[in-house]
Amino acid sequence: MFRHAQLESVKAFVGDPAHAGVPLHGRIQRAIRQLILDGALEVGRPLPASRPLAQSLGVSRDTVEAAYRQLHAEGFIERQVGSGSCVSRRARLFAGANAPRRPQAAAQAPRLSARGQALHGTGGVNTVSAPRPFAPGVPETRNFPLHVWERLQREVIREHGSAVLAHSPAQGMASLRRTIADYINLERGGHATPDRVLVLTSSQQALTLCANLLLDAGDRILVEDPMYHGASRAFDAAGLRRVPIAVDAEGMQVARLQRQGHDARAVFLTPSHQFPTGAMLSLDRRLALVHWANQNDAWIIEDDYDSEFHYAGKPTACVQGLDPHERTVYIGTFTKSLFPGLRIGYMVLPSALVAPMTVARSLMDGHSPTLSQLTLARFMEAGHFGAYVRAMRGIYVARRDALLQLVRAHLSDFVVPQVPAGGMQLPCFFKPGIDEQAVLEGARQAGVALQGLTALHASRTPQPGLLLGFAAYTPVEMEMAIKPLATVLRRVTGQV
Amino acid sequence: MFRHAQLESVKAFVGDPAHAGVPLHGRIQRAIRQLILDGALEVGRPLPASRPLAQSLGVSRDTVEAAYRQLHAEGFIERQVGSGSCVSRRARLFAGANAPRRPQAAAQAPRLSARGQALHGTGGVNTVSAPRPFAPGVPETRNFPLHVWERLQREVIREHGSAVLAHSPAQGMASLRRTIADYINLERGGHATPDRVLVLTSSQQALTLCANLLLDAGDRILVEDPMYHGASRAFDAAGLRRVPIAVDAEGMQVARLQRQGHDARAVFLTPSHQFPTGAMLSLDRRLALVHWANQNDAWIIEDDYDSEFHYAGKPTACVQGLDPHERTVYIGTFTKSLFPGLRIGYMVLPSALVAPMTVARSLMDGHSPTLSQLTLARFMEAGHFGAYVRAMRGIYVARRDALLQLVRAHLSDFVVPQVPAGGMQLPCFFKPGIDEQAVLEGARQAGVALQGLTALHASRTPQPGLLLGFAAYTPVEMEMAIKPLATVLRRVTGQV
């Protein structure tokens, strides 16, 4: 028999509008199963006979019988002719499975693999879903022509029908690979063909693939110092040993590769617009880099994450286009140039890497969504991509200048801005004696989002400062955030 | 000066409608850069003076000057007052970068890491983009209510605006995690809470995460024999040692875990509907499995890939719901129940694994697309998911029966079908003496898609046969494929 509370619980479950999609007998069966899993009905407890339970619930006896049959088939109850049904003896083993867990169970360190612990230890990559000043690396999306995107998606659905719902090749849809190759060749001076493009979800996925496919745990990878934290975490997670190479106004100091790079299997860099300093790798260094990689049988991993947004002329041709030896993996993304929620990035690969990378991607997560690939290809083919990037370039350069003015007006006692020729963020170096950690903590309390520069450095004597994102924020929004930041700086430096 | 062909090539590039989005001076600059990268303009070659080139191209002299300035800034040309411009000496280093590569460059084995070679060696997971009978594991998508999906997506965009374009949390959108948890609790007897759901792109991604986060290379994982090839490849790619446990009519023979599982860190299985045999793990074995895992501090990886399609009553409660010790990782996917192009799957995790798995996922590829998560959550909340699954269940059971009739009518001399109580495929065992490899090869030539059973077995004496998919094909489509398959079998067995 049920206690009153148990009967009420069954009634509530059965009457819950959220369960309207489940047939009546299924709702009764699930409600009773829930009571058993929760331990509310102990082993051997007799269940009500079907007739009185049916009356209590206002359903037919057949309905209750159907629920009992299913519970019996699942092994939750035992039935004996004449003596009715009772909770199965086996319930002893799982009773309480649904009870609230002891808090310590969750707090205990789980048994992870060694590589799992390394992965967890990196802290991962935190993406910003509701960006506020001055979170860096986030594009403006409030101007995106969503109506155009929706219209193109409708066209794609009309033309392709239910094929947009099917699996698609792990390498990516042919139409998107073609438009990406055309774009890289035209805009980036690259040497891409559709059969060497691999469509991915993000440059983060590209970095993880490169870290695992090209290097083993313990292998050395040459990186910029300072460097992009998403890349350093992907490399740490893969167990690589990072060898930092200093960056100056012309980008990575490639001459150091000859001395520091002797047994490295790969070099990672952001040549168009170094993250975070904004430096552009000079042509001479690009050529020296290609020469070094070829001599040392090493891979160049070129992350061209925001080359669309270059404000003084065009960025120079990408390293991949200058490399006659097929040593360069080129990484691009639509996260910055279109919108982060899209989840489409790509690599342009040396031909020998196409098959291994495609296989690895198929094991990692299969392939990218079919419909958004087709829609993006059409968006690019129809010229919307180029037009949108041009429009955003104008907006971003104006925002960069607005932020620069704000920094000069409000923060000039504390920081020296380093104006970038491109990208979405303004590096600002602290004047001597300012405690970066104290500023970051004060800003956090004041609700201002900040990325410190120190955390991006491998060297022991980093130049502290801030990386202020400007792309996603209007001048008014930035002004509203720069004032509390100035207050924090005054307080930290004892000027208040 | 340009040769005639070079001038024509510049003109063609400038006039190409595909380049209409690039300003005129940019097109000229890119056309000349292309000639240099291709090696068509050798080092030191003087370029035409800006005035005659402007005349040839029908543009203003300023336009040509702008192109030359950019080429100079990029380092592709040198300019000397009085003597005009010429191709930079540095061009020697990259001339020919764009020339067609020597075929052997591509054919050479690339320098992969050891783990990269292991990954490549698995062959990956091939998804079927245009399925034809009898490719297994593919759902029917021609009946999917795309108009409903589109309408809900429009609603989501109207309500959320450009927030649908932003990054979203690595763990997944809260609304989708909530609907998934409700679904698992109601339909699968699970114990899920939204904070223990991790949204992924696919069950393949779940398998790769588990293989790497819970086990190290060389660790033992207990698996079903025969087993799902997507899982075995993910485990092989991660360097795990698979320990096969035989399957019978009640699923994995869990009693063998005591003897064979002593130092295994995890067990992988498909309890609702074993892949490929279709067996359902009995309740007693589920309970013994949970007991074993708790005693051995091992993880249970429960892949519930197609439990929505159970044709005889409901599948019994999932293992996760029977496990009071939080040892079970539950894997689900919308690839089978909705459509493969969606790319949304999920895990329900022990609370201690939520943070490490979320961190690992953020490093692997960030997060899932924002808009499709919101649309799916609404599709489920509004009851469309339940209604669609019920409708498809009716269609699939009819197709299973249709295929069974066809097999009995056309293949009864060769195979014994084993009728599954659920799922999307019919295992058919060969009668003695039939060469599976010859049948697969003959079918391939006849254009019939087949999955052999032998490849899914670890044991040396597998029972050969075929796994015939039926979900994605109408009875007429299956009939058109069964006849050539019968012809192949007759030929292979010498009956023709």
PDB file of C-alpha atoms in Angstrom, chain A residues 112-332:
ATOM      1  CA  LEU A 112      41.173  10.767 -13.589  1.00  0.00           C
ATOM      2  CA  SER A 113      43.932   9.551 -15.866  1.00  0.00           C
ATOM      3  CA  ALA A 114      47.283  11.316 -15.671  1.00  0.00           C
ATOM      4  CA  ARG A 115      46.539  13.074 -18.934  1.00  0.00           C
ATOM      5  CA  GLY A 116      43.062  13.882 -17.646  1.00  0.00           C
ATOM      6  CA  GLN A 117      44.609  15.570 -14.625  1.00  0.00           C
ATOM      7  CA  ALA A 118      46.913  17.563 -16.912  1.00  0.00           C
ATOM      8  CA  LEU A 119      43.913  18.589 -18.993  1.00  0.00           C
ATOM      9  CA  HIS A 120      41.925  19.623 -15.934  1.00  0.00           C
ATOM     10  CA  GLY A 121      44.925  21.435 -14.510  1.00  0.00           C
ATOM     11  CA  THR A 122      45.091  23.848 -17.456  1.00  0.00           C
ATOM     12  CA  GLY A 123      41.796  25.383 -16.372  1.00  0.00           C
ATOM     13  CA  GLY A 124      40.476  25.255 -19.927  1.00  0.00           C
ATOM     14  CA  VAL A 125      39.414  28.147 -22.098  1.00  0.00           C
ATOM     15  CA  ASN A 126      36.707  30.371 -20.695  1.00  0.00           C
ATOM     16  CA  THR A 127      34.612  31.955 -23.372  1.00  0.00           C
ATOM     17  CA  VAL A 128      32.618  35.074 -22.637  1.00  0.00           C
ATOM     18  CA  SER A 129      28.911  34.681 -23.325  1.00  0.00           C
ATOM     19  CA  ALA A 130      27.800  38.156 -22.226  1.00  0.00           C
ATOM     20  CA  PRO A 131      30.859  40.305 -22.953  1.00  0.00           C
ATOM     21  CA  ARG A 132      31.420  43.585 -21.155  1.00  0.00           C
ATOM     22  CA  PRO A 133      34.268  46.074 -21.385  1.00  0.00           C
ATOM     23  CA  PHE A 134      37.144  45.339 -21.647  1.00  0.00           C
ATOM     24  CA  ALA A 135      37.031  41.587 -22.272  1.00  0.00           C
ATOM     25  CA  PRO A 136      39.383  41.047 -25.252  1.00  0.00           C
ATOM     26  CA  GLY A 137      38.972  38.834 -28.299  1.00  0.00           C
ATOM     27  CA  VAL A 138      35.209  39.270 -28.617  1.00  0.00           C
ATOM     28  CA  PRO A 139      33.706  40.691 -31.819  1.00  0.00           C
ATOM     29  CA  GLU A 140      30.700  43.013 -32.079  1.00  0.00           C
ATOM     30  CA  THR A 141      27.672  40.983 -33.124  1.00  0.00           C
ATOM     31  CA  ARG A 142      24.872  43.495 -32.667  1.00  0.00           C
ATOM     32  CA  ASN A 143      25.228  44.673 -36.290  1.00  0.00           C
ATOM     33  CA  PHE A 144      25.312  41.229 -37.838  1.00  0.00           C
ATOM     34  CA  PRO A 145      22.758  40.905 -40.686  1.00  0.00           C
ATOM     35  CA  LEU A 146      20.859  38.012 -39.121  1.00  0.00           C
ATOM     36  CA  HIS A 147      17.976  38.498 -41.566  1.00  0.00           C
ATOM     37  CA  VAL A 148      20.348  37.870 -44.485  1.00  0.00           C
ATOM     38  CA  TRP A 149      21.713  34.775 -42.772  1.00  0.00           C
ATOM     39  CA  GLU A 150      18.175  33.503 -42.146  1.00  0.00           C
ATOM     40  CA  ARG A 151      17.171  34.156 -45.750  1.00  0.00           C
ATOM     41  CA  LEU A 152      20.186  32.271 -47.094  1.00  0.00           C
ATOM     42  CA  GLN A 153      19.470  29.412 -44.715  1.00  0.00           C
ATOM     43  CA  ARG A 154      15.890  29.228 -46.033  1.00  0.00           C
ATOM     44  CA  GLU A 155      17.246  29.129 -49.593  1.00  0.00           C
ATOM     45  CA  VAL A 156      19.644  26.336 -48.665  1.00  0.00           C
ATOM     46  CA  ILE A 157      16.827  24.331 -47.074  1.00  0.00           C
ATOM     47  CA  ARG A 158      14.576  24.895 -50.081  1.00  0.00           C
ATOM     48  CA  GLU A 159      17.267  23.707 -52.469  1.00  0.00           C
ATOM     49  CA  HIS A 160      18.757  20.824 -50.519  1.00  0.00           C
ATOM     50  CA  GLY A 161      15.691  19.624 -48.598  1.00  0.00           C
ATOM     51  CA  SER A 162      16.308  17.017 -45.941  1.00  0.00           C
ATOM     52  CA  ALA A 163      19.902  16.573 -47.138  1.00  0.00           C
ATOM     53  CA  VAL A 164      20.735  19.481 -44.809  1.00  0.00           C
ATOM     54  CA  LEU A 165      19.852  17.128 -41.936  1.00  0.00           C
ATOM     55  CA  ALA A 166      22.190  14.323 -42.970  1.00  0.00           C
ATOM     56  CA  HIS A 167      25.723  13.532 -41.945  1.00  0.00           C
ATOM     57  CA  SER A 168      28.326  15.395 -43.962  1.00  0.00           C
ATOM     58  CA  PRO A 169      31.956  14.523 -44.698  1.00  0.00           C
ATOM     59  CA  ALA A 170      34.452  14.875 -41.849  1.00  0.00           C
ATOM     60  CA  GLN A 171      36.594  17.141 -44.038  1.00  0.00           C
ATOM     61  CA  GLY A 172      33.706  19.579 -44.528  1.00  0.00           C
ATOM     62  CA  MET A 173      31.212  20.403 -47.279  1.00  0.00           C
ATOM     63  CA  ALA A 174      32.827  20.904 -50.695  1.00  0.00           C
ATOM     64  CA  SER A 175      31.168  24.276 -51.304  1.00  0.00           C
ATOM     65  CA  LEU A 176      32.502  25.719 -48.063  1.00  0.00           C
ATOM     66  CA  ARG A 177      35.994  24.346 -48.620  1.00  0.00           C
ATOM     67  CA  ARG A 178      35.994  25.990 -52.047  1.00  0.00           C
ATOM     68  CA  THR A 179      34.913  29.410 -50.777  1.00  0.00           C
ATOM     69  CA  ILE A 180      37.459  29.232 -47.957  1.00  0.00           C
ATOM     70  CA  ALA A 181      40.274  28.348 -50.369  1.00  0.00           C
ATOM     71  CA  ASP A 182      39.295  31.211 -52.682  1.00  0.00           C
ATOM     72  CA  TYR A 183      39.214  33.605 -49.749  1.00  0.00           C
ATOM     73  CA  ILE A 184      42.637  32.569 -48.433  1.00  0.00           C
ATOM     74  CA  ASN A 185      44.221  32.867 -51.857  1.00  0.00           C
ATOM     75  CA  LEU A 186      42.673  36.226 -52.661  1.00  0.00           C
ATOM     76  CA  GLU A 187      42.815  37.973 -49.313  1.00  0.00           C
ATOM     77  CA  ARG A 188      45.756  36.320 -47.599  1.00  0.00           C
ATOM     78  CA  GLY A 189      48.112  35.520 -50.449  1.00  0.00           C
ATOM     79  CA  GLY A 190      47.871  31.882 -49.452  1.00  0.00           C
ATOM     80  CA  HIS A 191      48.216  28.766 -51.533  1.00  0.00           C
ATOM     81  CA  ALA A 192      45.029  26.863 -50.769  1.00  0.00           C
ATOM     82  CA  THR A 193      43.040  24.326 -52.721  1.00  0.00           C
ATOM     83  CA  PRO A 194      39.632  22.972 -51.598  1.00  0.00           C
ATOM     84  CA  ASP A 195      41.077  19.496 -51.078  1.00  0.00           C
ATOM     85  CA  ARG A 196      43.562  20.880 -48.548  1.00  0.00           C
ATOM     86  CA  VAL A 197      40.983  22.716 -46.444  1.00  0.00           C
ATOM     87  CA  LEU A 198      39.667  20.970 -43.318  1.00  0.00           C
ATOM     88  CA  VAL A 199      36.533  22.542 -41.835  1.00  0.00           C
ATOM     89  CA  LEU A 200      36.524  22.564 -38.018  1.00  0.00           C
ATOM     90  CA  THR A 201      34.459  24.044 -35.201  1.00  0.00           C
ATOM     91  CA  SER A 202      37.059  26.580 -34.088  1.00  0.00           C
ATOM     92  CA  SER A 203      40.723  27.488 -34.057  1.00  0.00           C
ATOM     93  CA  GLN A 204      40.770  25.874 -30.592  1.00  0.00           C
ATOM     94  CA  GLN A 205      39.978  22.533 -32.226  1.00  0.00           C
ATOM     95  CA  ALA A 206      42.744  23.174 -34.770  1.00  0.00           C
ATOM     96  CA  LEU A 207      45.251  23.809 -31.983  1.00  0.00           C
ATOM     97  CA  THR A 208      44.265  20.636 -30.125  1.00  0.00           C
ATOM     98  CA  LEU A 209      44.513  18.595 -33.326  1.00  0.00           C
ATOM     99  CA  CYS A 210      47.963  19.995 -34.127  1.00  0.00           C
ATOM    100  CA  ALA A 211      49.209  19.498 -30.571  1.00  0.00           C
ATOM    101  CA  ASN A 212      48.239  15.823 -30.594  1.00  0.00           C
ATOM    102  CA  LEU A 213      48.823  14.805 -34.183  1.00  0.00           C
ATOM    103  CA  LEU A 214      52.128  16.538 -34.781  1.00  0.00           C
ATOM    104  CA  LEU A 215      53.719  16.206 -31.334  1.00  0.00           C
ATOM    105  CA  ASP A 216      53.944  13.672 -28.536  1.00  0.00           C
ATOM    106  CA  ALA A 217      53.861  14.388 -24.824  1.00  0.00           C
ATOM    107  CA  GLY A 218      57.289  15.725 -23.849  1.00  0.00           C
ATOM    108  CA  ASP A 219      58.069  17.117 -27.317  1.00  0.00           C
ATOM    109  CA  ARG A 220      59.273  20.718 -27.605  1.00  0.00           C
ATOM    110  CA  ILE A 221      57.161  23.356 -29.320  1.00  0.00           C
ATOM    111  CA  LEU A 222      58.479  26.872 -29.945  1.00  0.00           C
ATOM    112  CA  VAL A 223      56.016  29.576 -29.018  1.00  0.00           C
ATOM    113  CA  GLU A 224      55.830  33.343 -28.854  1.00  0.00           C
ATOM    114  CA  ASP A 225      56.484  35.039 -25.519  1.00  0.00           C
ATOM    115  CA  PRO A 226      53.963  36.460 -24.644  1.00  0.00           C
ATOM    116  CA  MET A 227      51.451  34.189 -26.286  1.00  0.00           C
ATOM    117  CA  TYR A 228      47.751  33.394 -26.723  1.00  0.00           C
ATOM    118  CA  HIS A 229      46.455  31.553 -23.636  1.00  0.00           C
ATOM    119  CA  GLY A 230      44.068  29.320 -25.621  1.00  0.00           C
ATOM    120  CA  ALA A 231      47.077  27.922 -27.457  1.00  0.00           C
ATOM    121  CA  SER A 232      49.294  27.561 -24.392  1.00  0.00           C
ATOM    122  CA  ARG A 233      46.543  25.623 -22.600  1.00  0.00           C
ATOM    123  CA  ALA A 234      45.954  23.330 -25.573  1.00  0.00           C
ATOM    124  CA  PHE A 235      49.698  22.620 -25.690  1.00  0.00           C
ATOM    125  CA  ASP A 236      49.931  22.063 -21.922  1.00  0.00           C
ATOM    126  CA  ALA A 237      46.920  19.740 -22.065  1.00  0.00           C
ATOM    127  CA  ALA A 238      48.718  17.695 -24.725  1.00  0.00           C
ATOM    128  CA  GLY A 239      51.805  17.437 -22.503  1.00  0.00           C
ATOM    129  CA  LEU A 240      54.073  19.517 -24.754  1.00  0.00           C
ATOM    130  CA  ARG A 241      57.102  21.426 -23.490  1.00  0.00           C
ATOM    131  CA  ARG A 242      56.741  25.061 -24.526  1.00  0.00           C
ATOM    132  CA  VAL A 243      59.942  26.894 -25.464  1.00  0.00           C
ATOM    133  CA  PRO A 244      59.221  30.639 -25.346  1.00  0.00           C
ATOM    134  CA  ILE A 245      60.823  32.847 -28.015  1.00  0.00           C
ATOM    135  CA  ALA A 246      60.819  36.575 -27.327  1.00  0.00           C
ATOM    136  CA  VAL A 247      58.651  38.906 -29.397  1.00  0.00           C
ATOM    137  CA  ASP A 248      59.645  42.455 -30.423  1.00  0.00           C
ATOM    138  CA  ALA A 249      58.150  45.081 -32.709  1.00  0.00           C
ATOM    139  CA  GLU A 250      58.654  42.817 -35.747  1.00  0.00           C
ATOM    140  CA  GLY A 251      57.052  39.786 -34.082  1.00  0.00           C
ATOM    141  CA  MET A 252      58.758  36.577 -32.975  1.00  0.00           C
ATOM    142  CA  GLN A 253      62.551  36.895 -32.961  1.00  0.00           C
ATOM    143  CA  VAL A 254      63.006  34.206 -35.553  1.00  0.00           C
ATOM    144  CA  ALA A 255      66.817  34.408 -35.447  1.00  0.00           C
ATOM    145  CA  ARG A 256      66.633  32.710 -32.033  1.00  0.00           C
ATOM    146  CA  LEU A 257      65.175  29.581 -33.627  1.00  0.00           C
ATOM    147  CA  GLN A 258      68.633  28.562 -34.845  1.00  0.00           C
ATOM    148  CA  ARG A 259      69.880  28.451 -31.262  1.00  0.00           C
ATOM    149  CA  GLN A 260      66.779  27.478 -29.272  1.00  0.00           C
ATOM    150  CA  GLY A 261      64.912  25.414 -31.823  1.00  0.00           C
ATOM    151  CA  HIS A 262      67.297  22.599 -32.636  1.00  0.00           C
ATOM    152  CA  ASP A 263      65.120  19.665 -31.580  1.00  0.00           C
ATOM    153  CA  ALA A 264      61.682  21.277 -31.685  1.00  0.00           C
ATOM    154  CA  ARG A 265      59.065  19.578 -33.804  1.00  0.00           C
ATOM    155  CA  ALA A 266      56.925  22.638 -34.378  1.00  0.00           C
ATOM    156  CA  VAL A 267      56.689  26.386 -33.965  1.00  0.00           C
ATOM    157  CA  PHE A 268      53.426  28.166 -33.169  1.00  0.00           C
ATOM    158  CA  LEU A 269      52.895  31.820 -33.971  1.00  0.00           C
ATOM    159  CA  THR A 270      50.416  34.575 -34.851  1.00  0.00           C
ATOM    160  CA  PRO A 271      52.325  36.365 -37.627  1.00  0.00           C
ATOM    161  CA  SER A 272      49.666  38.751 -38.987  1.00  0.00           C
ATOM    162  CA  HIS A 273      48.953  40.301 -35.667  1.00  0.00           C
ATOM    163  CA  GLN A 274      50.830  38.900 -32.715  1.00  0.00           C
ATOM    164  CA  PHE A 275      48.684  38.065 -29.703  1.00  0.00           C
ATOM    165  CA  PRO A 276      48.816  40.081 -27.465  1.00  0.00           C
ATOM    166  CA  THR A 277      51.367  42.681 -28.602  1.00  0.00           C
ATOM    167  CA  GLY A 278      49.852  43.339 -32.042  1.00  0.00           C
ATOM    168  CA  ALA A 279      53.246  43.143 -33.795  1.00  0.00           C
ATOM    169  CA  MET A 280      53.340  41.982 -37.415  1.00  0.00           C
ATOM    170  CA  LEU A 281      56.035  39.498 -38.393  1.00  0.00           C
ATOM    171  CA  SER A 282      58.268  41.117 -41.008  1.00  0.00           C
ATOM    172  CA  LEU A 283      58.700  39.545 -44.411  1.00  0.00           C
ATOM    173  CA  ASP A 284      62.368  38.786 -43.755  1.00  0.00           C
ATOM    174  CA  ARG A 285      61.466  36.903 -40.588  1.00  0.00           C
ATOM    175  CA  ARG A 286      58.715  35.024 -42.413  1.00  0.00           C
ATOM    176  CA  LEU A 287      61.221  33.871 -44.970  1.00  0.00           C
ATOM    177  CA  ALA A 288      63.760  32.929 -42.300  1.00  0.00           C
ATOM    178  CA  LEU A 289      61.030  31.000 -40.477  1.00  0.00           C
ATOM    179  CA  VAL A 290      60.144  28.994 -43.584  1.00  0.00           C
ATOM    180  CA  HIS A 291      63.828  28.309 -44.195  1.00  0.00           C
ATOM    181  CA  TRP A 292      64.350  27.132 -40.611  1.00  0.00           C
ATOM    182  CA  ALA A 293      61.304  24.845 -40.687  1.00  0.00           C
ATOM    183  CA  ASN A 294      62.403  23.223 -43.901  1.00  0.00           C
ATOM    184  CA  GLN A 295      65.946  22.673 -42.654  1.00  0.00           C
ATOM    185  CA  ASN A 296      64.756  21.208 -39.366  1.00  0.00           C
ATOM    186  CA  ASP A 297      61.869  19.139 -40.707  1.00  0.00           C
ATOM    187  CA  ALA A 298      59.583  21.060 -38.332  1.00  0.00           C
ATOM    188  CA  TRP A 299      55.987  22.192 -38.683  1.00  0.00           C
ATOM    189  CA  ILE A 300      54.900  25.850 -38.699  1.00  0.00           C
ATOM    190  CA  ILE A 301      51.514  26.364 -37.032  1.00  0.00           C
ATOM    191  CA  GLU A 302      50.271  29.748 -38.284  1.00  0.00           C
ATOM    192  CA  ASP A 303      47.270  31.117 -36.386  1.00  0.00           C
ATOM    193  CA  ASP A 304      45.760  33.888 -38.515  1.00  0.00           C
ATOM    194  CA  TYR A 305      42.938  34.488 -36.061  1.00  0.00           C
ATOM    195  CA  ASP A 306      41.967  38.101 -36.853  1.00  0.00           C
ATOM    196  CA  SER A 307      43.795  39.144 -40.014  1.00  0.00           C
ATOM    197  CA  GLU A 308      40.486  40.421 -41.426  1.00  0.00           C
ATOM    198  CA  PHE A 309      40.793  43.422 -39.160  1.00  0.00           C
ATOM    199  CA  HIS A 310      43.888  45.231 -40.262  1.00  0.00           C
ATOM    200  CA  TYR A 311      43.555  49.009 -40.268  1.00  0.00           C
ATOM    201  CA  ALA A 312      46.681  50.277 -42.025  1.00  0.00           C
ATOM    202  CA  GLY A 313      46.732  48.812 -45.498  1.00  0.00           C
ATOM    203  CA  LYS A 314      46.478  45.057 -45.831  1.00  0.00           C
ATOM    204  CA  PRO A 315      48.333  42.529 -43.706  1.00  0.00           C
ATOM    205  CA  THR A 316      51.198  41.022 -45.645  1.00  0.00           C
ATOM    206  CA  ALA A 317      50.821  37.629 -47.301  1.00  0.00           C
ATOM    207  CA  CYS A 318      50.459  34.767 -44.853  1.00  0.00           C
ATOM    208  CA  VAL A 319      53.421  32.496 -44.111  1.00  0.00           C
ATOM    209  CA  GLN A 320      51.612  29.588 -45.730  1.00  0.00           C
ATOM    210  CA  GLY A 321      51.691  31.388 -49.090  1.00  0.00           C
ATOM    211  CA  LEU A 322      55.449  31.940 -48.788  1.00  0.00           C
ATOM    212  CA  ASP A 323      56.256  28.326 -47.957  1.00  0.00           C
ATOM    213  CA  PRO A 324      57.226  26.198 -50.977  1.00  0.00           C
ATOM    214  CA  HIS A 325      58.014  23.199 -48.761  1.00  0.00           C
ATOM    215  CA  GLU A 326      54.545  22.421 -47.385  1.00  0.00           C
ATOM    216  CA  ARG A 327      55.637  22.768 -43.772  1.00  0.00           C
ATOM    217  CA  THR A 328      52.897  25.220 -42.761  1.00  0.00           C
ATOM    218  CA  VAL A 329      49.513  24.509 -41.160  1.00  0.00           C
ATOM    219  CA  TYR A 330      47.345  27.616 -41.586  1.00  0.00           C
ATOM    220  CA  ILE A 331      44.561  28.163 -39.025  1.00  0.00           C
ATOM    221  CA  GLY A 332      41.627  30.509 -39.596  1.00  0.00           C
TER     222      GLY A 332
END
